[in-house]
CSV table of C-alpha atoms and ligand atoms in Angstrom, one decimal:
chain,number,residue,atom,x,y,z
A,1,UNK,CA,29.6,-10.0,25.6
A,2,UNK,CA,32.0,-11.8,28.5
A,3,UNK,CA,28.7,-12.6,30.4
A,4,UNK,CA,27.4,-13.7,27.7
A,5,UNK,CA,30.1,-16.2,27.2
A,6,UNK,CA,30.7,-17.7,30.8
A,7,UNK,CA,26.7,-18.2,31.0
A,8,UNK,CA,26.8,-20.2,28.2
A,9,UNK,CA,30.3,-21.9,28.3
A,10,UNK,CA,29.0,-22.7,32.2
A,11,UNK,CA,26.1,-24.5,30.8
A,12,UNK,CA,28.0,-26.1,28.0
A,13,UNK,CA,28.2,-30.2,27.8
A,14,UNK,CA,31.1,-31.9,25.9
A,15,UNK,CA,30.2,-33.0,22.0
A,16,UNK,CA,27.5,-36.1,22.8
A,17,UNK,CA,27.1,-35.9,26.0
A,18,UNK,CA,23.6,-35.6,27.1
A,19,UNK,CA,23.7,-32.4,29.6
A,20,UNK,CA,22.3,-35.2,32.6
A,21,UNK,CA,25.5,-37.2,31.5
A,22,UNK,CA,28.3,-34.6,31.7
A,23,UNK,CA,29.4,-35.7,35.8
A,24,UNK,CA,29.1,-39.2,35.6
A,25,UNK,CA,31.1,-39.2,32.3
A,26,UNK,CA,34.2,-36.8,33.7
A,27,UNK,CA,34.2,-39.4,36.5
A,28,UNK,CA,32.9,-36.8,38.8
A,29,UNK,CA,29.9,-37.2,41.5
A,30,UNK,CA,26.4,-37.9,40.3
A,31,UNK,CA,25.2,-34.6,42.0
A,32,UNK,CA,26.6,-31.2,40.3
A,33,UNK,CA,27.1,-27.8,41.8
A,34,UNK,CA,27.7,-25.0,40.2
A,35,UNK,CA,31.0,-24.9,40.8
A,36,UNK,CA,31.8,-28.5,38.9
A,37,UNK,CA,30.0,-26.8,35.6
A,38,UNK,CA,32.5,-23.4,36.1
A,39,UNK,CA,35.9,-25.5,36.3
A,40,UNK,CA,35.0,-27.4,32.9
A,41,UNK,CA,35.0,-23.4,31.2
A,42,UNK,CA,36.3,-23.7,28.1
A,43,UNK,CA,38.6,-20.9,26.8
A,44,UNK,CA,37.0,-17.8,27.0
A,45,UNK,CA,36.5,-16.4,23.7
A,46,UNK,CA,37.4,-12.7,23.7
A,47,UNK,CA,34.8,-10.8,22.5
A,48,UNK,CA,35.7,-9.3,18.7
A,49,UNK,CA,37.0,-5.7,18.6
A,50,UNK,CA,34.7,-3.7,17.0
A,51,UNK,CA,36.0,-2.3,13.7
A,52,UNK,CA,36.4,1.6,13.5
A,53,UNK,CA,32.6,2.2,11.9
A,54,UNK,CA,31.0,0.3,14.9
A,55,UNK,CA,32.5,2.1,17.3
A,56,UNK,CA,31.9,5.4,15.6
A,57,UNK,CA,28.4,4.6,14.9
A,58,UNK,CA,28.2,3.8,18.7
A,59,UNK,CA,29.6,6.7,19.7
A,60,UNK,CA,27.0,8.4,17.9
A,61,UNK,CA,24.5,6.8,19.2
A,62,UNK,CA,25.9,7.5,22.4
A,63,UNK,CA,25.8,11.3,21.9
A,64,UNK,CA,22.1,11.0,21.0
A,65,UNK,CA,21.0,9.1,24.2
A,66,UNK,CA,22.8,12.0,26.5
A,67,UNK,CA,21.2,14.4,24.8
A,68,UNK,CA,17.5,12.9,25.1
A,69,UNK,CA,18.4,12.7,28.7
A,70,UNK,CA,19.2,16.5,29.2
A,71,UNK,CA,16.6,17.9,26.8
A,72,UNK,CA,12.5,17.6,27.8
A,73,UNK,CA,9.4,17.8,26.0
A,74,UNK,CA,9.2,21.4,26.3
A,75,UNK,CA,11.9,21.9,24.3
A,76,UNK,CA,10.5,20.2,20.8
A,77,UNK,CA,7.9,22.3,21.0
A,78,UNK,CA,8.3,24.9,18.4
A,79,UNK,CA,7.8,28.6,20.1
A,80,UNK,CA,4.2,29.2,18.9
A,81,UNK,CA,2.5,26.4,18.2
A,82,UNK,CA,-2.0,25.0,17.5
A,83,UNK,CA,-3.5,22.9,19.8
A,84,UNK,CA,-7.1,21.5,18.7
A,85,UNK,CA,-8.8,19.5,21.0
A,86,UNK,CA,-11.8,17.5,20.3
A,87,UNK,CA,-14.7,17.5,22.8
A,88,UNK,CA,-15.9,13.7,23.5
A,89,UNK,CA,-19.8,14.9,23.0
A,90,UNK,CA,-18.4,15.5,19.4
A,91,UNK,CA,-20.0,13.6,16.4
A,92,UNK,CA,-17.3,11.1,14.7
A,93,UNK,CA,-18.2,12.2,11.5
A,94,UNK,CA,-18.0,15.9,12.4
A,95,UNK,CA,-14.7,15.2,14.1
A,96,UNK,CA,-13.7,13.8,10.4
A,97,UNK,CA,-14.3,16.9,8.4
A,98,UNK,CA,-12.3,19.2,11.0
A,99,UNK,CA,-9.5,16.8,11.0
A,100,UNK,CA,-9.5,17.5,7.2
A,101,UNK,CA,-10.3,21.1,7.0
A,102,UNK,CA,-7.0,21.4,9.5
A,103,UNK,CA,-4.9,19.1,7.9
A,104,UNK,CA,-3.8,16.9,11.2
A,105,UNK,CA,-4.5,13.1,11.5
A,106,UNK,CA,-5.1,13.0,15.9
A,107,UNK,CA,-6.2,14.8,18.3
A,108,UNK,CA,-6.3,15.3,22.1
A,109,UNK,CA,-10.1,14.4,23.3
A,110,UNK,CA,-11.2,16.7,26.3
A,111,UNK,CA,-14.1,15.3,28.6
A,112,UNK,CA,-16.0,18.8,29.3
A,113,UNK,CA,-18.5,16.9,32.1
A,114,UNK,CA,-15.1,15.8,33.9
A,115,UNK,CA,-12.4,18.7,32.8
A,116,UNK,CA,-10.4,16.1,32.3
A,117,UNK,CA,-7.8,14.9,29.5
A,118,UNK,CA,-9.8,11.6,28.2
A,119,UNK,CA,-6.9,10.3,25.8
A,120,UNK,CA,-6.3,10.8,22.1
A,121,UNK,CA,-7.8,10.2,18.9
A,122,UNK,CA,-6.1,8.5,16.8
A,123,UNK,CA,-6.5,6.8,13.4
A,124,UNK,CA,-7.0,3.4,15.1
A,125,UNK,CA,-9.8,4.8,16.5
A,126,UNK,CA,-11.7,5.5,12.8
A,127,UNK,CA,-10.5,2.1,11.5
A,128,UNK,CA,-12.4,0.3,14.8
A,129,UNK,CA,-15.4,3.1,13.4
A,130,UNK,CA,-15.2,1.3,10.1
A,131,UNK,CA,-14.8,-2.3,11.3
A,132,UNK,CA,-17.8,-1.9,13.4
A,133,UNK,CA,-19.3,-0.7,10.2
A,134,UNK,CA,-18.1,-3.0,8.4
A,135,UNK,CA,-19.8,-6.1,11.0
A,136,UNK,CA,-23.1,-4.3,11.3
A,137,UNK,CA,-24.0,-2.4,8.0
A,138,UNK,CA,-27.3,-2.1,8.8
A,139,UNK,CA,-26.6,-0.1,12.0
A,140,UNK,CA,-25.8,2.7,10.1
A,141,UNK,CA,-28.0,5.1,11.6
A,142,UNK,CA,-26.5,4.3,14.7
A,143,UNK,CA,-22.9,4.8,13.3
A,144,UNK,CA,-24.2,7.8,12.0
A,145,UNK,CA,-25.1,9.1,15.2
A,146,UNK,CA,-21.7,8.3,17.3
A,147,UNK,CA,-20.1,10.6,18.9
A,148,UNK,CA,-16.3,10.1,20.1
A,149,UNK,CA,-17.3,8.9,23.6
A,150,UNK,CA,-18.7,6.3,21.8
A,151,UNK,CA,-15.6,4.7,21.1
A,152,UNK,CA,-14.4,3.1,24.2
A,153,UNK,CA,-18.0,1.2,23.3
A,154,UNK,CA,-16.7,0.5,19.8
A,155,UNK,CA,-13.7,-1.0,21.1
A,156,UNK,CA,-15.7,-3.4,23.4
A,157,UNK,CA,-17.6,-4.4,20.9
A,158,UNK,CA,-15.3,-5.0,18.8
A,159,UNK,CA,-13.1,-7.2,21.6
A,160,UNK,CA,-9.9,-5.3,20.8
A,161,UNK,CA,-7.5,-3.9,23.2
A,162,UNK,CA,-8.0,-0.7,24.7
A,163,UNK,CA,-5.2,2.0,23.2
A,164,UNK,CA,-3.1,2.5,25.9
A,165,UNK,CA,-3.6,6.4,27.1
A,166,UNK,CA,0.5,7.3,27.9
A,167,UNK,CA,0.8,10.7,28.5
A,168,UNK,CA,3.8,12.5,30.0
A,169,UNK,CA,4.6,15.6,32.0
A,170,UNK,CA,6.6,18.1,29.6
A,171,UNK,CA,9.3,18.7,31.9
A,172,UNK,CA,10.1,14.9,32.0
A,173,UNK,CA,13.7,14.0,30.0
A,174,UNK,CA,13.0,13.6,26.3
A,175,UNK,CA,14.1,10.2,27.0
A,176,UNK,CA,11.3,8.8,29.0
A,177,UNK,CA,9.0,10.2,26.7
A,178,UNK,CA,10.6,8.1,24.1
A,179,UNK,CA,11.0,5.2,26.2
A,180,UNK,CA,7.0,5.4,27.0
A,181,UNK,CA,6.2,5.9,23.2
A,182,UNK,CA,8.5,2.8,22.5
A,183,UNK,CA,6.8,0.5,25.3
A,184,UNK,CA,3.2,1.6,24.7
A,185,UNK,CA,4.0,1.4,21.3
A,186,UNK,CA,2.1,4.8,20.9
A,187,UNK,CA,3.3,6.9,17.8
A,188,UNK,CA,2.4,9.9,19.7
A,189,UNK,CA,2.2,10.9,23.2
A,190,UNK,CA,0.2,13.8,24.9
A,191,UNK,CA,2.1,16.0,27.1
A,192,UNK,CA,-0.3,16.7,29.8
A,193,UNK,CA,0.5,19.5,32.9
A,194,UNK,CA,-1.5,20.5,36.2
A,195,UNK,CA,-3.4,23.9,35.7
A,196,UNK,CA,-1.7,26.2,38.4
A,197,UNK,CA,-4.5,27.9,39.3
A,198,UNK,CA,-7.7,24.9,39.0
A,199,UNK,CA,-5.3,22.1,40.0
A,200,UNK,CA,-6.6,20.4,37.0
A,201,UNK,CA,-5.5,18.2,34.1
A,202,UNK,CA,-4.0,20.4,31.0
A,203,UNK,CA,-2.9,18.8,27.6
A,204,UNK,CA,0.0,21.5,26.8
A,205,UNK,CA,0.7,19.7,23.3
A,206,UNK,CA,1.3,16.4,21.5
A,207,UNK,CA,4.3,15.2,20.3
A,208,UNK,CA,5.3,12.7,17.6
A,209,UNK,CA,7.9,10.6,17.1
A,210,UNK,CA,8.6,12.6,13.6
A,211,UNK,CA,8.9,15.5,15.6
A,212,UNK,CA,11.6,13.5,18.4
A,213,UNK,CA,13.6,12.8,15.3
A,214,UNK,CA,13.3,15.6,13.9
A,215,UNK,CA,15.0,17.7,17.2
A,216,UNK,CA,17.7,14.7,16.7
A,217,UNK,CA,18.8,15.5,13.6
A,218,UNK,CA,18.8,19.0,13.7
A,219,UNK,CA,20.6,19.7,17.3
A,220,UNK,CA,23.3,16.7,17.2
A,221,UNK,CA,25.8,16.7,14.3
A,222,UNK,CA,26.7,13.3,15.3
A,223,UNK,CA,24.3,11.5,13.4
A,224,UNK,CA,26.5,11.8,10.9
A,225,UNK,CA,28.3,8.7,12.9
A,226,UNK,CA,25.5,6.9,12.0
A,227,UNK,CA,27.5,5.1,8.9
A,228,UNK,CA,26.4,1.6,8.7
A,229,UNK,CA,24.4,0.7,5.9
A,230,UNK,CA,21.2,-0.9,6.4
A,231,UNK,CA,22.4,-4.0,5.2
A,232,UNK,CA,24.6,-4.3,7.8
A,233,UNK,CA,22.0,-3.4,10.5
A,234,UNK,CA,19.0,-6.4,9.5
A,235,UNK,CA,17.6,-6.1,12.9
A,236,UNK,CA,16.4,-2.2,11.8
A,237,UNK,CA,13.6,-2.4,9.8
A,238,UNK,CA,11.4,-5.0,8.7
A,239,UNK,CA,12.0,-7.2,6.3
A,240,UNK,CA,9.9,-10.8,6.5
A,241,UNK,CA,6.4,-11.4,6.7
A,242,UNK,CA,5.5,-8.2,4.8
A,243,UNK,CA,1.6,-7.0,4.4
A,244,UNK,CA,1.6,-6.1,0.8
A,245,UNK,CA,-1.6,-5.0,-1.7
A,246,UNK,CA,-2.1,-4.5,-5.5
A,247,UNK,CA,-4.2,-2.1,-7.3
A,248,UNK,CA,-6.9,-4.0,-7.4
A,249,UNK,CA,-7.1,-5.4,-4.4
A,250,UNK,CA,-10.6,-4.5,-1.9
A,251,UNK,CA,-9.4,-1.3,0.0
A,252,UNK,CA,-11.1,-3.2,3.2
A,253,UNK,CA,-8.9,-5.7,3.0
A,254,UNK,CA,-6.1,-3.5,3.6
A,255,UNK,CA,-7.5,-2.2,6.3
A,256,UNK,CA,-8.2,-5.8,7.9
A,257,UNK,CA,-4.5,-5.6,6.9
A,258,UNK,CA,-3.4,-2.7,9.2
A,259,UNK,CA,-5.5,-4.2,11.9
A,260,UNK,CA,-4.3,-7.6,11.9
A,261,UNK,CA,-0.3,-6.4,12.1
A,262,UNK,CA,-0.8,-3.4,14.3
A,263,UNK,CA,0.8,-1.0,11.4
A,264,UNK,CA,0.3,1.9,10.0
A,265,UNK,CA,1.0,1.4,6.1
A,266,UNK,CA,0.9,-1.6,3.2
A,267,UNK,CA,3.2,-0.9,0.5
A,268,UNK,CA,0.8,-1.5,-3.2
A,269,UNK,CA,2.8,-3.1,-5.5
A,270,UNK,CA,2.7,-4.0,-9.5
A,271,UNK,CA,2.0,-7.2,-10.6
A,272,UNK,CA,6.0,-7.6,-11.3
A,273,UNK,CA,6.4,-6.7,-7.0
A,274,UNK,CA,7.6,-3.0,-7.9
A,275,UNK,CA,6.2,-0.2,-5.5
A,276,UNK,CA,3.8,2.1,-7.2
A,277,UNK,CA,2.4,3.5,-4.1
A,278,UNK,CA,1.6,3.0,0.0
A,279,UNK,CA,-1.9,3.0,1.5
A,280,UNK,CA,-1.6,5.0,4.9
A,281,UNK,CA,-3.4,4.5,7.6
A,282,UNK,CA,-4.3,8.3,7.4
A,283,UNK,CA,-5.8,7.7,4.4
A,284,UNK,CA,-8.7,5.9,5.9
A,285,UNK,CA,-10.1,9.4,7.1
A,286,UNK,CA,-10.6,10.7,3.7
A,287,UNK,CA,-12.2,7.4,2.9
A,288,UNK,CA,-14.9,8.1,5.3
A,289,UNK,CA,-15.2,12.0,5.1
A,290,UNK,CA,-18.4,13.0,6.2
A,291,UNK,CA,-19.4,10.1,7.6
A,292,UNK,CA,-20.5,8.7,4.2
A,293,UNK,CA,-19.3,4.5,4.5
A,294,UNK,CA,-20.0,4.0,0.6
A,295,UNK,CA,-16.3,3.7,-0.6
A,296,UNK,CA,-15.4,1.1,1.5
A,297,UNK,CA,-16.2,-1.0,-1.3
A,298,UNK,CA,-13.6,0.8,-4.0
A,299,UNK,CA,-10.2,-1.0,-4.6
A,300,UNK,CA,-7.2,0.3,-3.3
A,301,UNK,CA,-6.0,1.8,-6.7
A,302,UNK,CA,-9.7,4.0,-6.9
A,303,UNK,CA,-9.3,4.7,-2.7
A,304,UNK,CA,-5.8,6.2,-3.2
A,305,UNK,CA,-7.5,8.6,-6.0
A,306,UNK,CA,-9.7,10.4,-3.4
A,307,UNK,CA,-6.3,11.6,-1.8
A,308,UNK,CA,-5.9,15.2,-1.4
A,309,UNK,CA,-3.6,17.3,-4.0
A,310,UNK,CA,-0.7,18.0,-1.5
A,311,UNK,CA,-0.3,14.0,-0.3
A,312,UNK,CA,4.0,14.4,-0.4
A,313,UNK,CA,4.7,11.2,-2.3
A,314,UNK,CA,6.6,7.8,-0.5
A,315,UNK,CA,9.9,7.9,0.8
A,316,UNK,CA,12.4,5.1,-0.4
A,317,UNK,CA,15.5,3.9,0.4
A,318,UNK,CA,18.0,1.0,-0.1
A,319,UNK,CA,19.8,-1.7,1.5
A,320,UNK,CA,23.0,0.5,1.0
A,321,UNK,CA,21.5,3.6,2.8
A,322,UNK,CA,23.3,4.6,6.5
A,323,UNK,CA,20.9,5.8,9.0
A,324,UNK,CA,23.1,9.3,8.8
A,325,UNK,CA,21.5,9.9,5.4
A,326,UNK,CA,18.2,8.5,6.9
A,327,UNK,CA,18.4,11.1,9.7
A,328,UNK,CA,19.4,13.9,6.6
A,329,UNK,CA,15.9,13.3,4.8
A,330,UNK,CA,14.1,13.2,8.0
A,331,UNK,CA,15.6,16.7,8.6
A,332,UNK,CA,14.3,18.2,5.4
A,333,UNK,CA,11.0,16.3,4.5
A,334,UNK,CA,8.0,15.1,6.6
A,335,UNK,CA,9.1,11.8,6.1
A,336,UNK,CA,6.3,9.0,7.7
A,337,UNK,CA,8.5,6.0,6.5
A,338,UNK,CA,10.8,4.3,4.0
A,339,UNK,CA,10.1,1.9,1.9
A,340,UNK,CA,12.6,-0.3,1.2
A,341,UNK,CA,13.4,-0.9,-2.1
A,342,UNK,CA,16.3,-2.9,-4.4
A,343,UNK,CA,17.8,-1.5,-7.9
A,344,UNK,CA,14.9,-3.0,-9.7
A,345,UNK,CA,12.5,-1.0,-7.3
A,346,UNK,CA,10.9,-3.8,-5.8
A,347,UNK,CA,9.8,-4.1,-2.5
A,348,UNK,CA,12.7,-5.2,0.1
A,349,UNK,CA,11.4,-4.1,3.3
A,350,UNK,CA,10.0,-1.4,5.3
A,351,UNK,CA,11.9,1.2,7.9
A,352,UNK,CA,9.6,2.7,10.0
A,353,UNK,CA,9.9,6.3,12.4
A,354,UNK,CA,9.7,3.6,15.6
A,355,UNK,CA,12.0,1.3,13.7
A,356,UNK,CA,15.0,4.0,14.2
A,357,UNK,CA,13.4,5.5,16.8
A,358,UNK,CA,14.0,2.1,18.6
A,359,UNK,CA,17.4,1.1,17.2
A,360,UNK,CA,18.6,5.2,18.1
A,361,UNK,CA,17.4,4.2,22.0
A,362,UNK,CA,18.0,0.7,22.5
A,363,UNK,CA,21.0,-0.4,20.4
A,364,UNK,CA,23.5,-1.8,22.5
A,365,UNK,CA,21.7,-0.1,25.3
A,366,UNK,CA,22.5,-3.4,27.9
A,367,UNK,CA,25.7,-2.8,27.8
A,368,UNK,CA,26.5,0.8,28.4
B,1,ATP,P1,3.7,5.5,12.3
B,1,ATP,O1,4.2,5.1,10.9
B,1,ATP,O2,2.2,5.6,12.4
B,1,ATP,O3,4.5,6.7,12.8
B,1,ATP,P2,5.3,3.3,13.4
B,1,ATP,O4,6.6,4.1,13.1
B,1,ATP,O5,5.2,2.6,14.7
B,1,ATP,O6,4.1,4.3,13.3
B,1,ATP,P3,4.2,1.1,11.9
B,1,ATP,O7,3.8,1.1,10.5
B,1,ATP,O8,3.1,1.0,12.9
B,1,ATP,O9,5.1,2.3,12.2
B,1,ATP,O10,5.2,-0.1,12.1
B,1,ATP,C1,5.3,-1.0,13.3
B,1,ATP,C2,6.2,-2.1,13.0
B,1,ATP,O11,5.7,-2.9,11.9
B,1,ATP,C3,7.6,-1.7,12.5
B,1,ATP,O12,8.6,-2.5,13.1
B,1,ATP,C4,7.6,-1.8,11.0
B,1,ATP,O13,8.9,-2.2,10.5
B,1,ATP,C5,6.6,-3.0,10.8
B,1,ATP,N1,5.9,-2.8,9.6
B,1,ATP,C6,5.4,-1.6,9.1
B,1,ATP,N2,4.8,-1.8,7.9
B,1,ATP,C7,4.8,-3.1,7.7
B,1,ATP,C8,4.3,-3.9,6.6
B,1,ATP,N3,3.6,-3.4,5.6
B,1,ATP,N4,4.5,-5.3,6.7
B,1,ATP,C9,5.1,-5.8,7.8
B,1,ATP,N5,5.6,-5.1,8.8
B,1,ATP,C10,5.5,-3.8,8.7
């Protein structure tokens, strides 16, 4: 905070005085160095002592960062573990159905010409699918026919960005695999290796940033520092500008939705703003299992009915809520997000995983 304070009280002016004013009206030369701005400091203000919670909650965080720095990618993974990875000569709509039938949402996309890692498959990907779709309808037969090296052509056409392929080594610190996911904004990063004995690419595993949390909160009892409510913490979490849906509302235009924000879920709400439900992004490959485009044209409300039997239910919280108990539900339920509710159950705001995936990494990070 101190630099903070002699920046600004270097650049500071006395009340009405235009800043181009301030020499000639202290009576000193029209020219100014430096200098002339420091001697007119005003007091410094000392920076406020933070009260006992800060600190601990600090300290916490503290704990956290040294142990992402000591701990690698290796080590989330669990001891035995799946890996399926999608050949790019695959058909989308094939890849669909195995994504279902295995119950996973991305996978690692393996170019077979090449024996090389080609990036990974991602929800994003579908939803440019259906937006392509959705701008050519009558190229259906030729959607029908992609296949998922057809989707770097999908993105062109469409004139998005390219998803940024991170990847990291697993024996890299925890830390700069979290740093990467943060600044490429990926929710999940491949770990990929060098085959000892072809000297070629290897993706080992993927991790998520549910999984990165998950290690958190079950090695370091310090997140039980975490104690600040959320209300106390209004840079965590979203809480303006919200993309919100009803019932009723064309399921395509929730998806225009996710697009348009870069997110990954719209809270649905009643017409008195409760929360009744969330549509994921995930649940855009159910919508087009098989290939089959048709209910694209269902509301929300009829979309969210096609969802399978053992979708867990949305995760809510409160203003009151500390990150500590935030961290205890991520340790015992897949949590995806919380939605963010008051007492009436009406929709406040939205905490995502990179939301306290960010604040756990950056908070105060400057000025350790
Ligand atoms: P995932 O949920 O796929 O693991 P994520 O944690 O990055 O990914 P996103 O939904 O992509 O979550 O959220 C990205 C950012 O957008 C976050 O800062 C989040 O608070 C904000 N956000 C999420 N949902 C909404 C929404 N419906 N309206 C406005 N902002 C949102």
């Amino acid at each position: 905070m101190s630099g903070v304070d002699i920046a600004d009280s270097a650049m500071a002016a006395p009340p009405n005085v235009p800043i181009s004013d301030v020499s000639q009206a202290q009576g000193k030369p029209a020219f100014v160095a430096p200098r002339t701005y420091l001697d007119q400091t005003r007091p410094v203000v000392p920076p406020t002592p933070l009260s006992a919670v800060d600190r601990e909650q600090m300290e916490g965080l503290r704990t956290i960062r040294a142990f992402l720095k000591v701990r690698t990618s290796y080590d989330v993974l669990p001891l035995s573990f799946r890996l399926i990875v999608f050949d790019t000569s695959l058909l989308v709509k094939k890849s669909l159905n195995i994504l279902i039938q295995n119950g996973i949402v991305s996978a690692p996309l393996w170019d077979s010409k090449t024996s090389t890692f080609a990036g990974l498959l991602t929800t994003s990907d579908y939803i440019n699918v259906i937006q392509y779709y959705w701008q050519n309808p009558d190229a259906l037969a030729r959607v029908d026919q992609f296949r998922l090296n057809s989707l770097r052509d999908i993105e062109k056409a469409l004139g998005v960005t390219p998803i940024e392929t991170v990847s990291i080594h697993p024996e890299r610190p925890l830390y700069e695999a979290c740093r990467k996911m943060l600044e490429s904004r990926a929710r999940r990063i491949p770990l990929v290796d060098i085959d000892d004995e072809t000297h070629r690419t290897m993706v080992v595993s993927v991790i998520t940033q549910y999984r990165i949390l998950k290690f958190i909160t079950v090695n370091i009892k310090e997140t039980q520092k975490l104690r600040k409510p959320l209300r106390d913490l209004p840079h965590v979490g979203t809480y303006s500008d919200l993309a919100s849906a009803f019932m009723d509302t064309p399921v395509m235009d929730v998806i225009h939705m996710l697009v348009q924000k870069n997110i990954s879920s719209v809270p649905i709400l009643d017409k008195d703003k409760t929360v009744i439900n969330v549509f994921e992004a995930v649940d855009v490959i159910t919508l087009i299992k098989g290939g089959v485009y048709d209910d694209l044209n269902l509301s929300v409300g009829e979309a969210l009915l096609k969802r399978s039997d053992d979708f867990p239910g949305i995760y809510t919280c409160s203003m009151q809520d500390q990150l500590s108990t935030i961290y205890d539900t991520i340790r015992k339920s897949r949590v995806h997000r919380f939605i963010i509710i008051d007492e009436d159950s009406r929709l406040k705001g939205v905490l995502t995983l990179s939301d306290i995936l960010e604040y756990t990494l950056l908070e105060g990070e400057a000025d350790e």
